[in-house]
Short mmCIF file of C-alpha atoms and ligand atoms in Angstrom, two decimals:
data_model
loop_
_atom_site.label_atom_id
_atom_site.label_comp_id
_atom_site.label_asym_id
_atom_site.label_seq_id
_atom_site.Cartn_x
_atom_site.Cartn_y
_atom_site.Cartn_z
CA UNK A 972 -26.08 -14.49 -4.08
CA UNK A 973 -23.73 -13.64 -1.23
CA UNK A 974 -20.97 -10.99 -1.91
CA UNK A 975 -17.93 -9.60 -0.15
CA UNK A 976 -17.47 -5.75 -0.19
CA UNK A 977 -13.98 -4.24 -0.50
CA UNK A 978 -13.22 -0.54 -0.20
CA UNK A 979 -10.07 1.21 -1.11
CA UNK A 980 -10.27 4.78 0.39
CA UNK A 981 -7.38 6.96 -1.05
CA UNK A 982 -6.69 10.53 -0.91
CA UNK A 983 -7.66 11.25 -4.50
CA UNK A 984 -10.14 8.44 -5.23
CA UNK A 985 -12.42 5.93 -3.54
CA UNK A 986 -12.92 2.50 -5.10
CA UNK A 987 -15.62 0.10 -4.04
CA UNK A 988 -16.04 -3.54 -5.34
CA UNK A 989 -18.36 -6.42 -4.86
CA UNK A 990 -16.70 -9.94 -5.36
CA UNK A 991 -17.74 -13.42 -5.10
CA UNK A 992 -16.40 -15.88 -2.40
CA UNK A 993 -13.34 -16.61 -4.52
CA UNK A 994 -12.35 -12.81 -4.88
CA UNK A 995 -13.47 -12.30 -8.30
CA UNK A 996 -14.70 -8.75 -8.68
CA UNK A 997 -18.39 -8.68 -10.06
CA UNK A 998 -19.13 -5.04 -10.05
CA UNK A 999 -17.13 -1.88 -9.22
CA UNK A 1000 -17.46 1.87 -8.57
CA UNK A 1001 -14.98 4.65 -8.41
CA UNK A 1002 -15.30 8.26 -7.37
CA UNK A 1003 -13.07 11.13 -6.55
CA UNK A 1004 -12.36 11.78 -2.92
CA UNK A 1005 -13.76 15.16 -1.83
CA UNK A 1006 -12.74 17.63 1.00
CA UNK A 1007 -16.04 16.91 2.93
CA UNK A 1008 -16.26 13.86 5.25
CA UNK A 1009 -20.11 13.74 5.07
CA UNK A 1010 -20.05 13.85 1.23
CA UNK A 1011 -17.46 11.17 1.20
CA UNK A 1012 -19.43 8.87 3.58
CA UNK A 1013 -22.60 9.36 1.53
CA UNK A 1014 -20.61 8.49 -1.69
CA UNK A 1015 -19.18 5.33 -0.03
CA UNK A 1016 -22.75 4.12 1.13
CA UNK A 1017 -24.17 4.82 -2.35
CA UNK A 1018 -21.26 2.99 -4.12
CA UNK A 1019 -21.66 0.04 -1.71
CA UNK A 1020 -25.50 -0.03 -2.63
CA UNK A 1021 -24.83 0.08 -6.27
CA UNK A 1022 -22.17 -2.62 -6.47
CA UNK A 1023 -24.32 -4.74 -4.09
CA UNK A 1024 -27.53 -4.61 -6.10
CA UNK A 1025 -29.86 -7.32 -4.87
CA UNK A 1026 -27.13 -9.36 -3.37
CA UNK A 1027 -26.50 -10.06 0.32
CA UNK A 1028 -23.28 -8.70 1.84
CA UNK A 1029 -21.42 -11.19 4.05
CA UNK A 1030 -18.38 -9.24 4.96
CA UNK A 1031 -16.63 -5.93 4.25
CA UNK A 1032 -12.97 -5.02 4.27
CA UNK A 1033 -11.38 -1.69 3.68
CA UNK A 1034 -7.86 -0.09 2.95
CA UNK A 1035 -7.05 3.41 4.02
CA UNK A 1036 -4.10 5.61 4.74
CA UNK A 1037 -2.80 5.71 8.37
CA UNK A 1038 -2.70 6.50 11.09
CA UNK A 1039 -5.63 4.44 12.34
CA UNK A 1040 -6.76 2.23 15.28
CA UNK A 1041 -7.24 -0.99 13.32
CA UNK A 1042 -8.89 -3.01 16.22
CA UNK A 1043 -11.62 -0.27 16.81
CA UNK A 1044 -11.66 0.88 13.29
CA UNK A 1045 -11.12 4.62 13.94
CA UNK A 1046 -9.36 6.36 11.13
CA UNK A 1047 -7.51 9.67 10.60
CA UNK A 1048 -5.75 9.31 7.23
CA UNK A 1049 -2.97 11.84 6.96
CA UNK A 1050 -3.66 13.12 3.41
CA UNK A 1051 -7.53 13.48 3.96
CA UNK A 1052 -7.68 16.38 6.50
CA UNK A 1053 -11.51 16.21 6.73
CA UNK A 1054 -11.25 12.57 8.06
CA UNK A 1055 -10.33 12.86 11.72
CA UNK A 1056 -10.99 10.16 14.30
CA UNK A 1057 -13.86 8.80 12.21
CA UNK A 1058 -15.39 5.47 13.81
CA UNK A 1059 -15.73 4.01 10.38
CA UNK A 1060 -16.13 0.31 11.68
CA UNK A 1061 -19.00 1.27 13.97
CA UNK A 1062 -20.61 3.38 11.36
CA UNK A 1063 -20.41 0.80 8.65
CA UNK A 1064 -21.46 -2.15 10.87
CA UNK A 1065 -24.36 -0.27 12.19
CA UNK A 1066 -25.55 0.66 8.63
CA UNK A 1067 -24.87 -2.56 6.72
CA UNK A 1068 -25.30 -5.32 9.52
CA UNK A 1069 -22.04 -7.20 8.87
CA UNK A 1070 -18.46 -7.39 10.04
CA UNK A 1071 -16.36 -4.45 8.75
CA UNK A 1072 -12.44 -4.82 8.96
CA UNK A 1073 -10.07 -2.03 8.18
CA UNK A 1074 -6.25 -1.61 8.03
CA UNK A 1075 -3.58 0.64 6.86
CA UNK A 1076 -3.56 0.54 2.90
CA UNK A 1077 -0.16 -1.21 2.54
CA UNK A 1078 -1.04 -3.95 5.11
CA UNK A 1079 -4.25 -4.52 3.28
CA UNK A 1080 -2.43 -4.48 -0.02
CA UNK A 1081 0.26 -7.10 1.35
CA UNK A 1082 -2.85 -9.28 2.35
CA UNK A 1083 -4.19 -9.11 -1.13
CA UNK A 1084 -0.97 -9.90 -2.92
CA UNK A 1085 -0.38 -12.92 -0.66
CA UNK A 1086 -3.83 -14.27 -0.85
CA UNK A 1087 -4.78 -13.70 -4.41
CA UNK A 1088 -1.17 -14.00 -5.70
CA UNK A 1089 -1.18 -17.61 -4.34
CA UNK A 1090 1.98 -17.04 -2.15
CA UNK A 1091 2.64 -19.38 0.69
CA UNK A 1092 5.94 -18.28 1.96
CA UNK A 1093 6.52 -17.68 5.68
CA UNK A 1094 7.96 -14.10 5.56
CA UNK A 1095 6.64 -11.63 2.81
CA UNK A 1096 7.19 -7.94 2.40
CA UNK A 1097 4.96 -5.83 0.18
CA UNK A 1098 6.03 -2.30 -0.72
CA UNK A 1099 4.02 0.40 -2.45
CA UNK A 1100 5.81 3.17 -4.37
CA UNK A 1101 3.27 5.77 -5.34
CA UNK A 1102 2.76 9.46 -4.22
CA UNK A 1103 4.22 8.24 -0.94
CA UNK A 1104 5.77 5.03 -0.02
CA UNK A 1105 5.07 2.27 2.55
CA UNK A 1106 4.97 -1.32 3.35
CA UNK A 1107 3.38 -4.26 5.02
CA UNK A 1108 5.07 -7.29 6.32
CA UNK A 1109 3.33 -10.64 6.70
CA UNK A 1110 4.49 -13.50 8.83
CA UNK A 1111 2.85 -16.74 7.92
CA UNK A 1112 0.10 -14.79 6.08
CA UNK A 1113 -0.51 -12.57 9.32
CA UNK A 1114 0.21 -8.71 9.53
CA UNK A 1115 3.30 -8.05 11.66
CA UNK A 1116 2.55 -5.19 14.17
CA UNK A 1117 4.83 -3.13 16.37
CA UNK A 1118 4.32 -2.10 19.95
CA UNK A 1119 0.61 -1.34 20.78
CA UNK A 1120 -0.26 -2.34 17.30
CA UNK A 1121 2.05 0.31 15.72
CA UNK A 1122 2.49 -0.01 11.81
CA UNK A 1123 6.25 -0.25 11.03
CA UNK A 1124 7.11 2.53 8.48
CA UNK A 1125 9.64 1.19 6.05
CA UNK A 1126 9.62 4.36 3.95
CA UNK A 1127 11.13 6.20 6.92
CA UNK A 1128 14.31 4.38 7.14
CA UNK A 1129 17.53 6.31 6.53
CA UNK A 1130 19.67 5.03 3.64
CA UNK A 1131 22.94 5.63 2.01
CA UNK A 1132 21.69 7.41 -0.92
CA UNK A 1133 22.98 8.96 -4.26
CA UNK A 1134 21.31 12.08 -5.45
CA UNK A 1135 22.49 14.71 -7.97
CA UNK A 1136 20.47 17.32 -6.11
CA UNK A 1137 20.98 16.41 -2.34
CA UNK A 1138 19.46 19.82 -0.98
CA UNK A 1139 16.02 18.75 -2.40
CA UNK A 1140 15.86 15.64 -0.40
CA UNK A 1141 13.38 16.38 2.43
CA UNK A 1142 10.85 13.94 3.67
CA UNK A 1143 7.27 14.95 4.54
CA UNK A 1144 7.75 13.42 8.04
CA UNK A 1145 10.39 16.15 8.77
CA UNK A 1146 13.54 13.92 8.40
CA UNK A 1147 16.27 14.90 5.71
CA UNK A 1148 17.23 11.43 4.70
CA UNK A 1149 14.16 9.07 4.46
CA UNK A 1150 13.93 6.43 1.59
CA UNK A 1151 10.46 7.88 0.99
CA UNK A 1152 11.89 11.32 0.24
CA UNK A 1153 14.01 9.64 -2.64
CA UNK A 1154 11.84 7.08 -4.28
CA UNK A 1155 8.22 8.14 -3.89
CA UNK A 1156 6.37 10.14 -6.50
CA UNK A 1157 6.45 13.18 -4.29
CA UNK A 1158 9.92 12.83 -3.51
CA UNK A 1159 10.94 12.46 -7.24
CA UNK A 1160 9.00 15.82 -8.00
CA UNK A 1161 11.03 17.56 -5.35
CA UNK A 1162 14.42 16.28 -6.47
CA UNK A 1163 13.91 16.09 -10.16
CA UNK A 1164 11.26 18.76 -10.72
CA UNK A 1165 9.09 16.47 -12.73
CA UNK A 1166 6.85 13.46 -12.33
CA UNK A 1167 8.35 9.98 -12.46
CA UNK A 1168 7.09 9.03 -15.94
CA UNK A 1169 9.26 11.95 -17.34
CA UNK A 1170 12.51 10.75 -15.81
CA UNK A 1171 15.43 9.96 -17.98
CA UNK A 1172 16.95 6.40 -17.98
CA UNK A 1173 20.01 7.97 -15.84
CA UNK A 1174 17.52 9.39 -13.30
CA UNK A 1175 15.57 6.18 -13.15
CA UNK A 1176 18.99 4.36 -12.46
CA UNK A 1177 19.57 6.81 -9.52
CA UNK A 1178 16.09 6.17 -8.16
CA UNK A 1179 16.71 2.35 -8.53
CA UNK A 1180 20.06 2.55 -6.77
CA UNK A 1181 18.10 4.27 -3.79
CA UNK A 1182 15.48 1.77 -3.74
CA UNK A 1183 17.94 -1.06 -3.95
CA UNK A 1184 19.69 0.17 -0.69
CA UNK A 1185 16.36 0.44 0.96
CA UNK A 1186 15.57 -3.11 -0.05
CA UNK A 1187 18.96 -4.18 1.12
CA UNK A 1188 18.22 -2.69 4.50
CA UNK A 1189 14.85 -4.32 4.73
CA UNK A 1190 16.20 -7.52 3.74
CA UNK A 1191 19.09 -7.45 6.17
CA UNK A 1192 16.44 -6.77 9.12
CA UNK A 1193 13.55 -8.94 7.99
CA UNK A 1194 15.11 -11.79 5.79
CA UNK A 1195 11.89 -12.18 3.66
CA UNK A 1196 11.54 -14.95 0.94
CA UNK A 1197 9.70 -12.56 -1.44
CA UNK A 1198 9.39 -8.83 -1.87
CA UNK A 1199 6.70 -7.66 -4.11
CA UNK A 1200 6.50 -4.06 -5.16
CA UNK A 1201 3.45 -2.13 -6.35
CA UNK A 1202 2.16 1.39 -6.85
CA UNK A 1203 2.25 3.94 -9.68
CA UNK A 1204 6.01 4.73 -9.62
CA UNK A 1205 6.92 1.05 -9.51
CA UNK A 1206 4.60 -0.02 -12.36
CA UNK A 1207 5.73 3.05 -14.34
CA UNK A 1208 9.31 2.07 -14.02
CA UNK A 1209 8.60 -1.43 -14.93
CA UNK A 1210 10.64 -4.62 -14.85
CA UNK A 1211 13.94 -2.87 -15.78
CA UNK A 1212 13.53 -0.45 -12.75
CA UNK A 1213 12.82 -3.32 -10.40
CA UNK A 1214 15.67 -5.41 -11.70
CA UNK A 1215 18.09 -2.51 -11.37
CA UNK A 1216 17.05 -2.04 -7.73
CA UNK A 1217 17.32 -5.80 -7.04
CA UNK A 1218 20.82 -5.70 -8.41
CA UNK A 1219 21.99 -2.92 -6.05
CA UNK A 1220 20.34 -5.02 -3.19
CA UNK A 1221 22.18 -8.18 -4.03
CA UNK A 1222 25.48 -6.42 -4.53
CA UNK A 1223 25.35 -5.02 -1.01
CA UNK A 1224 23.88 -8.08 0.76
CA UNK A 1225 26.70 -10.20 2.14
CA UNK A 1226 25.32 -12.22 4.99
CA UNK A 1227 21.45 -12.58 4.36
CA UNK A 1228 20.17 -14.53 1.36
CA UNK A 1229 18.46 -12.42 -1.19
CA UNK A 1230 14.73 -12.63 -1.47
CA UNK A 1231 12.85 -12.96 -4.77
CA UNK A 1232 11.94 -9.37 -5.88
CA UNK A 1233 9.18 -8.53 -8.38
CA UNK A 1234 6.40 -6.33 -9.40
CA UNK A 1235 2.84 -6.80 -7.91
CA UNK A 1236 0.84 -9.19 -9.64
CA UNK A 1237 -2.32 -7.33 -9.10
CA UNK A 1238 -1.32 -3.94 -10.51
CA UNK A 1239 -3.45 -0.98 -9.53
CA UNK A 1240 -6.03 -3.24 -7.56
CA UNK A 1241 -3.81 -4.67 -4.98
CA UNK A 1242 -5.37 -2.86 -2.10
CA UNK A 1243 -8.82 -3.21 -3.36
CA UNK A 1244 -8.41 -6.98 -3.73
CA UNK A 1245 -6.81 -7.02 -0.34
CA UNK A 1246 -9.90 -5.43 1.21
CA UNK A 1247 -11.80 -8.25 -0.42
CA UNK A 1248 -9.55 -10.81 1.33
CA UNK A 1249 -9.99 -8.86 4.60
CA UNK A 1250 -13.80 -9.28 4.14
CA UNK A 1251 -13.26 -13.04 4.03
CA UNK A 1252 -11.47 -12.66 7.43
CA UNK A 1253 -8.72 -15.13 6.57
ZN1 ZN B 1715 10.29 10.40 6.55
#
């Protein structure tokens, strides 16, 4: 049978799946990311061979951290120092003889949530809250891009924040007041001295307040119908965390209608399922 291949290439793990034409995952493999490019590429090719088996590959899609040139498929994921200017699209198309499409992981996750979550709204914002933070914005199902294809970085907006330990707010990009520095897994560790899963209810409230201010800014600018939030920190905080953030957003939004806000429906597979949707080229 014909299968679609999806890849989620992250700084700690690489996931590869084969799916049928409806996006149902048939087989999957997962391995730790190494510090060696050659080993990672060999692992990727091996995982593709394993999940494909005797089937025929009709398309491939992949999610990876930025920055990247999405049209030429040349990637330099920030958190994988061994990967610099890797022509992944050319390498994979030569090796496997089918189209290979790749984009920033948060864009791919947005595509997955939209396609497999059955959404049909015009303006859709997807946010990932994990080690770092990012987002993907779709207009009529298509990825919104900035000048020269630049990926908008919603995590690096400045917000009006609350923090009991303001001197610990420091974004990895160098700015002192980014949303990502307040609500991402790494930011939470710096501020509270522990991982998100150990936060007290009061500390979760503070993180939710800051996320809510970020949602308010994003809504004021983009006016989306739906905002879906995924990633380990969001899933760990759960419905209550998302509801608190939504309440803060609504309290501070005076002129723009509030979007529907909820957790990702695809859990930890959003980017992988998005990669499968990219393989379909829709
Ligand atoms: Zn920043």
